[in-house]
């Protein structure tokens, strides 16, 4: 997979894991980086000492939802204005698998 850096530590963490299992994904990331799990929870949720919106009480408690939210459409064709051209350019490459809809998709969410 990553032949240019085969001996480097690698953590495989998918977008779906970050979105659906955020707290567990952040714990895995903290463990990989050698950080305490509380640090990952505080940085992802805005908790912890001195962070904006922590009410001065610091971290603690259960896992809070992430303080960031997704800002792009769920469908790739809605996010890329020239989806067809980009999709066709990647056909036949190892990256073609990332295009989850056919290149000739007319995306109803995109304004013409």
PDB file of C-alpha atoms in Angstrom:
ATOM      1  CA  UNK A   1       0.000   0.000   0.000  1.00  0.00           C
ATOM      2  CA  UNK A   2       2.492   2.656   1.077  1.00  0.00           C
ATOM      3  CA  UNK A   3       5.674   1.521  -0.567  1.00  0.00           C
ATOM      4  CA  UNK A   4       7.394   4.892  -0.172  1.00  0.00           C
ATOM      5  CA  UNK A   5       7.463   4.624   3.648  1.00  0.00           C
ATOM      6  CA  UNK A   6       7.227   0.921   4.512  1.00  0.00           C
ATOM      7  CA  UNK A   7       8.959   1.154   7.903  1.00  0.00           C
ATOM      8  CA  UNK A   8       7.017   4.106   9.305  1.00  0.00           C
ATOM      9  CA  UNK A   9       4.308   3.577  11.925  1.00  0.00           C
ATOM     10  CA  UNK A  10       0.901   3.705  10.306  1.00  0.00           C
ATOM     11  CA  UNK A  11      -2.586   4.078  11.712  1.00  0.00           C
ATOM     12  CA  UNK A  12      -5.443   3.292   9.377  1.00  0.00           C
ATOM     13  CA  UNK A  13      -8.447   5.354  10.431  1.00  0.00           C
ATOM     14  CA  UNK A  14     -11.393   5.780   8.095  1.00  0.00           C
ATOM     15  CA  UNK A  15     -13.711   8.728   7.742  1.00  0.00           C
ATOM     16  CA  UNK A  16     -16.597   6.423   8.605  1.00  0.00           C
ATOM     17  CA  UNK A  17     -14.906   5.488  11.899  1.00  0.00           C
ATOM     18  CA  UNK A  18     -14.376   9.151  12.744  1.00  0.00           C
ATOM     19  CA  UNK A  19     -17.987   9.959  11.944  1.00  0.00           C
ATOM     20  CA  UNK A  20     -19.759   6.918  13.388  1.00  0.00           C
ATOM     21  CA  UNK A  21     -17.492   5.902  16.285  1.00  0.00           C
ATOM     22  CA  UNK A  22     -15.811   9.203  17.077  1.00  0.00           C
ATOM     23  CA  UNK A  23     -14.845   8.556  20.705  1.00  0.00           C
ATOM     24  CA  UNK A  24     -13.344   5.139  19.930  1.00  0.00           C
ATOM     25  CA  UNK A  25     -11.494   6.539  16.909  1.00  0.00           C
ATOM     26  CA  UNK A  26     -10.032   9.355  18.993  1.00  0.00           C
ATOM     27  CA  UNK A  27      -8.895   6.866  21.657  1.00  0.00           C
ATOM     28  CA  UNK A  28      -7.156   4.808  18.943  1.00  0.00           C
ATOM     29  CA  UNK A  29      -5.500   7.954  17.589  1.00  0.00           C
ATOM     30  CA  UNK A  30      -4.346   9.044  21.043  1.00  0.00           C
ATOM     31  CA  UNK A  31      -2.949   5.577  21.733  1.00  0.00           C
ATOM     32  CA  UNK A  32      -1.112   5.577  18.389  1.00  0.00           C
ATOM     33  CA  UNK A  33       0.403   8.990  19.157  1.00  0.00           C
ATOM     34  CA  UNK A  34       1.288   8.001  22.712  1.00  0.00           C
ATOM     35  CA  UNK A  35      -1.067  10.563  24.251  1.00  0.00           C
ATOM     36  CA  UNK A  36      -3.365  10.038  27.204  1.00  0.00           C
ATOM     37  CA  UNK A  37      -6.911   9.203  26.070  1.00  0.00           C
ATOM     38  CA  UNK A  38      -8.243  12.245  27.962  1.00  0.00           C
ATOM     39  CA  UNK A  39      -6.197  14.495  25.665  1.00  0.00           C
ATOM     40  CA  UNK A  40      -7.868  13.050  22.583  1.00  0.00           C
ATOM     41  CA  UNK A  41     -11.319  13.529  24.059  1.00  0.00           C
ATOM     42  CA  UNK A  42     -10.599  17.104  25.106  1.00  0.00           C
ATOM     43  CA  UNK A  43      -9.130  18.125  21.776  1.00  0.00           C
ATOM     44  CA  UNK A  44     -11.968  16.597  19.780  1.00  0.00           C
ATOM     45  CA  UNK A  45     -14.792  17.980  21.865  1.00  0.00           C
ATOM     46  CA  UNK A  46     -13.465  21.323  22.969  1.00  0.00           C
ATOM     47  CA  UNK A  47     -13.103  20.222  26.587  1.00  0.00           C
ATOM     48  CA  UNK A  48     -10.058  20.435  28.761  1.00  0.00           C
ATOM     49  CA  UNK A  49      -8.407  23.255  30.635  1.00  0.00           C
ATOM     50  CA  UNK A  50      -8.541  26.622  28.936  1.00  0.00           C
ATOM     51  CA  UNK A  51     -10.387  25.518  25.842  1.00  0.00           C
ATOM     52  CA  UNK A  52     -13.063  27.674  24.318  1.00  0.00           C
ATOM     53  CA  UNK A  53     -16.498  26.769  25.625  1.00  0.00           C
ATOM     54  CA  UNK A  54     -15.392  24.570  28.507  1.00  0.00           C
ATOM     55  CA  UNK A  55     -17.047  26.816  31.089  1.00  0.00           C
ATOM     56  CA  UNK A  56     -13.843  26.878  33.113  1.00  0.00           C
ATOM     57  CA  UNK A  57     -14.559  23.446  34.519  1.00  0.00           C
ATOM     58  CA  UNK A  58     -12.034  21.527  32.491  1.00  0.00           C
ATOM     59  CA  UNK A  59     -12.638  18.116  30.938  1.00  0.00           C
ATOM     60  CA  UNK A  60     -14.254  15.158  32.570  1.00  0.00           C
ATOM     61  CA  UNK A  61     -17.493  13.315  32.188  1.00  0.00           C
ATOM     62  CA  UNK A  62     -18.422  11.085  29.287  1.00  0.00           C
ATOM     63  CA  UNK A  63     -17.546  11.478  25.663  1.00  0.00           C
ATOM     64  CA  UNK A  64     -19.090  14.583  24.155  1.00  0.00           C
ATOM     65  CA  UNK A  65     -19.947  14.933  20.487  1.00  0.00           C
ATOM     66  CA  UNK A  66     -17.223  16.419  18.291  1.00  0.00           C
ATOM     67  CA  UNK A  67     -17.168  20.200  18.123  1.00  0.00           C
ATOM     68  CA  UNK A  68     -16.755  20.130  14.360  1.00  0.00           C
ATOM     69  CA  UNK A  69     -19.423  19.120  11.901  1.00  0.00           C
ATOM     70  CA  UNK A  70     -19.294  17.991   8.312  1.00  0.00           C
ATOM     71  CA  UNK A  71     -19.558  20.914   5.890  1.00  0.00           C
ATOM     72  CA  UNK A  72     -19.636  19.100   2.546  1.00  0.00           C
ATOM     73  CA  UNK A  73     -22.409  17.127   0.852  1.00  0.00           C
ATOM     74  CA  UNK A  74     -22.554  13.364   1.346  1.00  0.00           C
ATOM     75  CA  UNK A  75     -22.468  12.717  -2.383  1.00  0.00           C
ATOM     76  CA  UNK A  76     -19.163  13.323  -4.132  1.00  0.00           C
ATOM     77  CA  UNK A  77     -20.946  14.440  -7.293  1.00  0.00           C
ATOM     78  CA  UNK A  78     -22.556  17.241  -5.255  1.00  0.00           C
ATOM     79  CA  UNK A  79     -19.198  18.395  -3.908  1.00  0.00           C
ATOM     80  CA  UNK A  80     -17.290  18.442  -7.229  1.00  0.00           C
ATOM     81  CA  UNK A  81     -18.639  20.786  -9.897  1.00  0.00           C
ATOM     82  CA  UNK A  82     -16.883  18.920 -12.738  1.00  0.00           C
ATOM     83  CA  UNK A  83     -17.507  15.448 -11.326  1.00  0.00           C
ATOM     84  CA  UNK A  84     -17.779  13.753 -14.720  1.00  0.00           C
ATOM     85  CA  UNK A  85     -14.395  15.087 -15.939  1.00  0.00           C
ATOM     86  CA  UNK A  86     -12.622  14.226 -12.689  1.00  0.00           C
ATOM     87  CA  UNK A  87     -14.218  10.782 -12.520  1.00  0.00           C
ATOM     88  CA  UNK A  88     -13.279   9.980 -16.114  1.00  0.00           C
ATOM     89  CA  UNK A  89      -9.702  11.164 -15.535  1.00  0.00           C
ATOM     90  CA  UNK A  90      -9.320   8.600 -12.736  1.00  0.00           C
ATOM     91  CA  UNK A  91     -10.934   5.650 -14.537  1.00  0.00           C
ATOM     92  CA  UNK A  92      -8.477   2.788 -14.922  1.00  0.00           C
ATOM     93  CA  UNK A  93      -6.328   3.967 -11.997  1.00  0.00           C
ATOM     94  CA  UNK A  94      -6.055   2.683  -8.440  1.00  0.00           C
ATOM     95  CA  UNK A  95      -8.121   5.710  -7.333  1.00  0.00           C
ATOM     96  CA  UNK A  96     -11.186   4.896  -9.447  1.00  0.00           C
ATOM     97  CA  UNK A  97     -12.601   2.933  -6.504  1.00  0.00           C
ATOM     98  CA  UNK A  98     -13.165   6.176  -4.579  1.00  0.00           C
ATOM     99  CA  UNK A  99     -15.795   7.397  -7.026  1.00  0.00           C
ATOM    100  CA  UNK A 100     -18.921   5.909  -5.518  1.00  0.00           C
ATOM    101  CA  UNK A 101     -21.227   6.850  -8.411  1.00  0.00           C
ATOM    102  CA  UNK A 102     -20.843   6.320 -12.165  1.00  0.00           C
ATOM    103  CA  UNK A 103     -19.080   9.095 -14.073  1.00  0.00           C
ATOM    104  CA  UNK A 104     -22.252   9.968 -15.980  1.00  0.00           C
ATOM    105  CA  UNK A 105     -24.232  10.591 -12.767  1.00  0.00           C
ATOM    106  CA  UNK A 106     -26.472  13.634 -12.848  1.00  0.00           C
ATOM    107  CA  UNK A 107     -26.381  14.790  -9.270  1.00  0.00           C
ATOM    108  CA  UNK A 108     -29.702  16.368  -8.313  1.00  0.00           C
ATOM    109  CA  UNK A 109     -28.110  18.251  -5.398  1.00  0.00           C
ATOM    110  CA  UNK A 110     -25.765  20.227  -7.654  1.00  0.00           C
ATOM    111  CA  UNK A 111     -27.142  23.419  -9.139  1.00  0.00           C
ATOM    112  CA  UNK A 112     -26.521  23.868 -12.848  1.00  0.00           C
TER     113      UNK A 112
END
